[in-house]
CSV table of C-alpha atoms in Angstrom, one decimal:
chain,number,residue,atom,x,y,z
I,48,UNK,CA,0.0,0.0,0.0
I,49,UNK,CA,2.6,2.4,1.3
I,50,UNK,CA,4.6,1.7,-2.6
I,51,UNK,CA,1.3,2.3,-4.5
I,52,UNK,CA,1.1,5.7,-2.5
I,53,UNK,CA,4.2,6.8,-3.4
I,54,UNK,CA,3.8,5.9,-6.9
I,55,UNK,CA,0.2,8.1,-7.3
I,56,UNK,CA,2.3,10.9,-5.1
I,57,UNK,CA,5.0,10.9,-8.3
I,58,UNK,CA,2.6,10.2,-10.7
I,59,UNK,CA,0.6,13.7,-9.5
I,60,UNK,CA,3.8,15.3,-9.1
I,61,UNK,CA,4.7,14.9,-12.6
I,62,UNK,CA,1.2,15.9,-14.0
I,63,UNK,CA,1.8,19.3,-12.0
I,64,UNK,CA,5.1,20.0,-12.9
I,65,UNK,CA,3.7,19.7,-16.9
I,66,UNK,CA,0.7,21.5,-16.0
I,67,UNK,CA,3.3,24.5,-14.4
I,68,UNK,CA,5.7,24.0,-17.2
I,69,UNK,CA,3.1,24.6,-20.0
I,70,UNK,CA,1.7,27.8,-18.0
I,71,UNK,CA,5.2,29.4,-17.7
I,72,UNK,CA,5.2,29.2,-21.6
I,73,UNK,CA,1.6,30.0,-22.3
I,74,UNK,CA,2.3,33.0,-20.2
I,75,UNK,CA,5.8,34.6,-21.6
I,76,UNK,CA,4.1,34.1,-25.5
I,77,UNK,CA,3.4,37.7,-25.9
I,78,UNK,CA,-0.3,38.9,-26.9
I,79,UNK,CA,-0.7,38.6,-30.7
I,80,UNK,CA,-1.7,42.8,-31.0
I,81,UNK,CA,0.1,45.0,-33.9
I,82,UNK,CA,0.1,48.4,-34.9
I,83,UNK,CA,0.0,49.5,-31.7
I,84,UNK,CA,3.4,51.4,-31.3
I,85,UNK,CA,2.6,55.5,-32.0
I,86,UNK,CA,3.7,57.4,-34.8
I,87,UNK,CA,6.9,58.5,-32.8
I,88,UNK,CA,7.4,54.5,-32.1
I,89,UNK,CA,6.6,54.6,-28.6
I,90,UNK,CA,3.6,51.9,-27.3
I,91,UNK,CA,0.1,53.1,-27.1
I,92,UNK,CA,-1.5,53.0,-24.3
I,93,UNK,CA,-4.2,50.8,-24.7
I,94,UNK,CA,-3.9,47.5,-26.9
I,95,UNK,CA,-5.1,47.7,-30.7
I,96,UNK,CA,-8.5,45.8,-31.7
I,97,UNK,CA,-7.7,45.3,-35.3
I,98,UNK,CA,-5.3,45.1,-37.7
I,99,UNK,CA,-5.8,46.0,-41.6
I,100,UNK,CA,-5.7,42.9,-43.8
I,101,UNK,CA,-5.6,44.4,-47.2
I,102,UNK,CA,-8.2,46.9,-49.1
I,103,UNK,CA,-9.1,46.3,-53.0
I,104,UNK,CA,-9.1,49.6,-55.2
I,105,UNK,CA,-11.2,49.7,-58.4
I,106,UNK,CA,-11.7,52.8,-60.7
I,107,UNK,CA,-15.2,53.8,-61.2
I,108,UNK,CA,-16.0,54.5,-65.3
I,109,UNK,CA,-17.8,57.9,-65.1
I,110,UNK,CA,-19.3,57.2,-68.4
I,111,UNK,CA,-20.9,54.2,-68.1
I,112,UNK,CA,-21.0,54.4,-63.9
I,113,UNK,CA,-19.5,51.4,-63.0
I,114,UNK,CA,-16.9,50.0,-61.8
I,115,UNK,CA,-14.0,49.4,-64.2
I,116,UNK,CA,-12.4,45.9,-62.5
I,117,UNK,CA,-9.9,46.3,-65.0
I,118,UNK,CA,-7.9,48.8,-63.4
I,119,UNK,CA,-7.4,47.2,-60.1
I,120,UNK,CA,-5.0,47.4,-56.9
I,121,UNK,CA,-5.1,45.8,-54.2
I,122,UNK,CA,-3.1,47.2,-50.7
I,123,UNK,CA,-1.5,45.3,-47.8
I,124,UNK,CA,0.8,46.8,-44.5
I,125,UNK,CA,3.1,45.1,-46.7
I,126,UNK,CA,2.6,46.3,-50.2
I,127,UNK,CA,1.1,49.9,-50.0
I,128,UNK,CA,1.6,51.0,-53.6
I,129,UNK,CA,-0.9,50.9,-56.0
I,130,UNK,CA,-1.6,52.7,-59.6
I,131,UNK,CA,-3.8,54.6,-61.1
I,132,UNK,CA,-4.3,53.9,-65.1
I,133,UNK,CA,-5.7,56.8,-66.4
I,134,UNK,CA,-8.5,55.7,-69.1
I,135,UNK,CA,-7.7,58.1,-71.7
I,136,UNK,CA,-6.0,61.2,-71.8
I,137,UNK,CA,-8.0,64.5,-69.8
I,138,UNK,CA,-10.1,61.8,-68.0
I,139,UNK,CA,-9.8,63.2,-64.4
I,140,UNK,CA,-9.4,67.0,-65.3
I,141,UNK,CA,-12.3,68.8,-63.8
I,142,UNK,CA,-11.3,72.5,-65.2
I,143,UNK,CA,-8.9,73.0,-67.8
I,144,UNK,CA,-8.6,76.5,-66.5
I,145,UNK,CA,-7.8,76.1,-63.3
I,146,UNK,CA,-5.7,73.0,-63.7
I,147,UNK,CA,-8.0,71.3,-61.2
I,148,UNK,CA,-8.4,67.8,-61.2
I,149,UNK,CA,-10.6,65.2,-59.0
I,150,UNK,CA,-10.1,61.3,-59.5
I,151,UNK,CA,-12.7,59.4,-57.3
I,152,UNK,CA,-11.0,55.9,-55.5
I,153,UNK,CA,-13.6,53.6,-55.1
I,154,UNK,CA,-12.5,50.2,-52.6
I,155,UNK,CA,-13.3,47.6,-50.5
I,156,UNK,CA,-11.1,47.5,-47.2
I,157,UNK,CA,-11.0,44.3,-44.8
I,158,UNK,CA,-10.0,44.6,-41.6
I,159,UNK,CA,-9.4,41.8,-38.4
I,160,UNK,CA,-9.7,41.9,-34.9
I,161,UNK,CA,-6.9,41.1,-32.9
I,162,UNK,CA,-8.2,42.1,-29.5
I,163,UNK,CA,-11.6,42.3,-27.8
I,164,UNK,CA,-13.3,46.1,-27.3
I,165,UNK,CA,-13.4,47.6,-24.3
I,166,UNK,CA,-17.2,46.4,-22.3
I,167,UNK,CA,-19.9,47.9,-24.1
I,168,UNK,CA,-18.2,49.5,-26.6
I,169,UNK,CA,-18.9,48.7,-30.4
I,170,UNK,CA,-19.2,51.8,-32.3
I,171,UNK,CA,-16.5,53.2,-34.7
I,172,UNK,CA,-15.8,55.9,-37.2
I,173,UNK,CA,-13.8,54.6,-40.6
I,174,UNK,CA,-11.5,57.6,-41.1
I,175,UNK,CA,-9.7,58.3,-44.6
I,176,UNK,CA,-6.9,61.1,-44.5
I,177,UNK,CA,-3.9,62.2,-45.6
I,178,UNK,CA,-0.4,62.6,-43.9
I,179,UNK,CA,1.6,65.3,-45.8
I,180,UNK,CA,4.5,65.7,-43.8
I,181,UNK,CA,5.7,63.1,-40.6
I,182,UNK,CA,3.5,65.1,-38.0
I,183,UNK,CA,0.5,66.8,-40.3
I,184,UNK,CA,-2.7,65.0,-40.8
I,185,UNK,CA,-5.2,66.3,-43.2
I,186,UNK,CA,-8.7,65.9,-45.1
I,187,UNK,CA,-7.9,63.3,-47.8
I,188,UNK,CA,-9.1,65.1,-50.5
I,189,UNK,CA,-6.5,67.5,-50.3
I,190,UNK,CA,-3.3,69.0,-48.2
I,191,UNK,CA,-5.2,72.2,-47.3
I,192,UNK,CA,-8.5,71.5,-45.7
I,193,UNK,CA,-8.6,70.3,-42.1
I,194,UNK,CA,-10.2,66.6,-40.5
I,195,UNK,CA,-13.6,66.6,-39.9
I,196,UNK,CA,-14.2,65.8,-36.1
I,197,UNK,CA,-15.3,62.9,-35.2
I,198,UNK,CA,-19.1,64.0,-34.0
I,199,UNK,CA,-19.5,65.1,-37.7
I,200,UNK,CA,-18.8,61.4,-39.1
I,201,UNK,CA,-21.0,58.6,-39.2
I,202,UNK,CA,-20.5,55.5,-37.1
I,203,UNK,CA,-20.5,51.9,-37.4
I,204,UNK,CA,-21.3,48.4,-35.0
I,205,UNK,CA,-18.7,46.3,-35.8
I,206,UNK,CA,-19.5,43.5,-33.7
I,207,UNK,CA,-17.0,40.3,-34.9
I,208,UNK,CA,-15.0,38.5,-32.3
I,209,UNK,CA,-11.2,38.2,-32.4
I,210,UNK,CA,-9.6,36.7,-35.5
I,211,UNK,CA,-12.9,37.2,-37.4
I,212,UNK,CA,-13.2,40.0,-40.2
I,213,UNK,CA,-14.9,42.8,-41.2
I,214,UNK,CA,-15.3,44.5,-44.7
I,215,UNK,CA,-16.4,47.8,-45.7
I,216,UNK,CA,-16.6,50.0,-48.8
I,217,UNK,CA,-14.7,53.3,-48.9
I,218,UNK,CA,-14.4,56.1,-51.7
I,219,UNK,CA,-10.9,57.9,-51.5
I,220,UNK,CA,-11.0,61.3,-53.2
I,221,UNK,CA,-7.6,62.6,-54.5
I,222,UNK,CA,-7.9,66.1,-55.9
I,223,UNK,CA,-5.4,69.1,-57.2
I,224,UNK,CA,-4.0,70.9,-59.9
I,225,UNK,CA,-2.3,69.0,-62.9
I,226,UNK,CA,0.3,69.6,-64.8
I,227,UNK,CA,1.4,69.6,-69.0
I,228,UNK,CA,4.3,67.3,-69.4
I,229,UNK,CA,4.5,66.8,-73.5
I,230,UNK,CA,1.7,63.9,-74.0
I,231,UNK,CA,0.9,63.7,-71.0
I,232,UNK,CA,-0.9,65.3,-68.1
I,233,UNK,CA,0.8,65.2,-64.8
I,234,UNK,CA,-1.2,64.2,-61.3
I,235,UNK,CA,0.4,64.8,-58.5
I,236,UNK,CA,-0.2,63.3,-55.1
I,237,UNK,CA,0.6,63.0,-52.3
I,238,UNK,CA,2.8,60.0,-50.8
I,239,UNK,CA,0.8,58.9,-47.2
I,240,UNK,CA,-2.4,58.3,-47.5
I,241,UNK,CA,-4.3,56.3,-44.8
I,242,UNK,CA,-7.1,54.2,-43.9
I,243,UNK,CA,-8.1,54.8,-39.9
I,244,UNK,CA,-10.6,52.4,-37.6
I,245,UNK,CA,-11.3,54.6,-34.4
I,246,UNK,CA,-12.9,53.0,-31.8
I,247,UNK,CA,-15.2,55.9,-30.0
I,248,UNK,CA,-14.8,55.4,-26.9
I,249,UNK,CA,-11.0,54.9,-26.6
I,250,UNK,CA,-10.3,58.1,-28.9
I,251,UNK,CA,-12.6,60.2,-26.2
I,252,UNK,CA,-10.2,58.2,-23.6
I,253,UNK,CA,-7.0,58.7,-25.3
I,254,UNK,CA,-7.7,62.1,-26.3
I,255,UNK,CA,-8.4,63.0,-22.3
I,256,UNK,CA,-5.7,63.4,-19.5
I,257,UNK,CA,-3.6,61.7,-18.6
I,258,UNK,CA,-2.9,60.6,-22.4
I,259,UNK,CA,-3.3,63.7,-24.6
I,260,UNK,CA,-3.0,61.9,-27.6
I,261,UNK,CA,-3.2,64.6,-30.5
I,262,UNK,CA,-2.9,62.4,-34.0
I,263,UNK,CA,-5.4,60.5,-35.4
I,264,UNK,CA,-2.7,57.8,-36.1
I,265,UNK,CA,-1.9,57.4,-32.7
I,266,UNK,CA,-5.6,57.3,-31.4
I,267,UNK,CA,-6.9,54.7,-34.1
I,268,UNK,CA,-7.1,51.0,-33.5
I,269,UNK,CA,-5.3,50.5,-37.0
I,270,UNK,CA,-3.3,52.2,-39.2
I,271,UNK,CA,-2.7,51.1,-42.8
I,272,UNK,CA,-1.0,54.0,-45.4
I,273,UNK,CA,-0.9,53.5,-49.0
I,274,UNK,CA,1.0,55.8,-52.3
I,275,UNK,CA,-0.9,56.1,-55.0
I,276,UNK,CA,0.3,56.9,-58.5
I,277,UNK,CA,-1.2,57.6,-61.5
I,278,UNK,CA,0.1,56.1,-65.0
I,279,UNK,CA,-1.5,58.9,-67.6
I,280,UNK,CA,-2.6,58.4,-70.4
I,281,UNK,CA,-1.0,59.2,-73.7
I,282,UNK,CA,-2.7,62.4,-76.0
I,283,UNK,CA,-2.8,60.6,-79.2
I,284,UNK,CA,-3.5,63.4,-81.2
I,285,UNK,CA,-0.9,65.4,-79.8
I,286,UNK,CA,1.8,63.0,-81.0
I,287,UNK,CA,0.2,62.8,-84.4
I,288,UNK,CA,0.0,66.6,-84.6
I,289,UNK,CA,3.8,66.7,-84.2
């Protein structure tokens, strides 16, 4: 009897040690949250609740209204360039006067959660804008005209648990003046343009003392930027005209 003890003491012994062993590593593997470092690389102060997947850009044919799918980027954390084919030549100039021009981004972005909202909070604002410069943060239509604030921007219930996925549909308007290169009109843009989920709650947080969080970047619960750039189209005529 005393033998059989001591065996089921060794045999319980053993079983806890595993158990003990497997909870030290479960424990030091680190939380599987991303983009949550601040644009000046420092860690937020809350976790992140998503993380961008990828979002698909298609060009919408103005004379027949629909989408052309043959003109078609797609955008990833890890690939953010994507180009603009220009259908034919003038298509995007809006005032040949002014030089103005106005090229409308249609997409679908997906997006997954990586960690679970704060209790009772499911609403969101999907925020487009436009970083011209390291610090500055703008309306994505254009470097000049400030973000709208986030009580002037419709919300969203995104209700998906982690590692599930959420898509949306987005229209990214690039605007500005062109310019007359030979053949071939110029449209210049900007570099950083970014897709934002804010969570509403946490940006009222973050935005509060002790935090103070100023940038859109660092109060969203992902981040992805993207550079777009436009391939023009050739003027035809012009080249036979020479």
């Amino acid at each position: 009897m005393k033998h059989y003890t001591l065996l089921k003491l060794a045999a319980l012994s053993a079983i806890f040690l595993t158990a003990m062993a497997f909870s030290c590593q479960d424990h030091n593997i680190p939380d599987p949250v991303s983009n949550c470092n601040r644009i000046d690389g420092t860690p937020r102060a809350v976790n992140c609740e998503f993380e961008f997947v990828k979002a698909d850009f298609f060009r919408v044919d103005y004379y027949s209204g629909k989408p052309d799918t043959t003109r078609y980027g797609t955008v990833t954390p890890g690939q953010p360039d994507v180009k603009l084919i220009e259908p034919q030549y003038g298509s995007w100039v809006a005032s040949y006067i002014s030089q103005f021009f106005y090229i409308g981004l249609q997409g679908k972005v997906t997006i997954k959660r990586i960690a679970p909202p704060p209790a009772g909070s499911n609403k969101y604002i999907l925020r487009k804008d436009l970083v011209s410069s390291p610090i500055a943060e703008y309306d994505s239509r254009s470097g000049f005209f400030e973000l709208e604030k986030d009580e002037d921007l419709p919300q969203v219930t995104i209700d998906i648990p982690v590692g599930g996925t959420y898509t949306y549909d987005v229209t990214y308007d690039f605007s500005g003046r062109f310019n007359y290169n030979g053949d071939y009109l110029d449209y210049p843009l900007f570099s950083n343009y970014y897709l934002l989920v804010q969570n509403v709650k946490t940006s009222q947080m973050l935005r509060g003392a002790p935090y103070n969080y100023q940038w859109y970047r660092d109060i969203a619960e992902a981040r992805m930027s993207f550079n777009p750039k436009v391939v023009p189209h050739v003027c035809v005529p012009c080249r036979q005209s020479q």
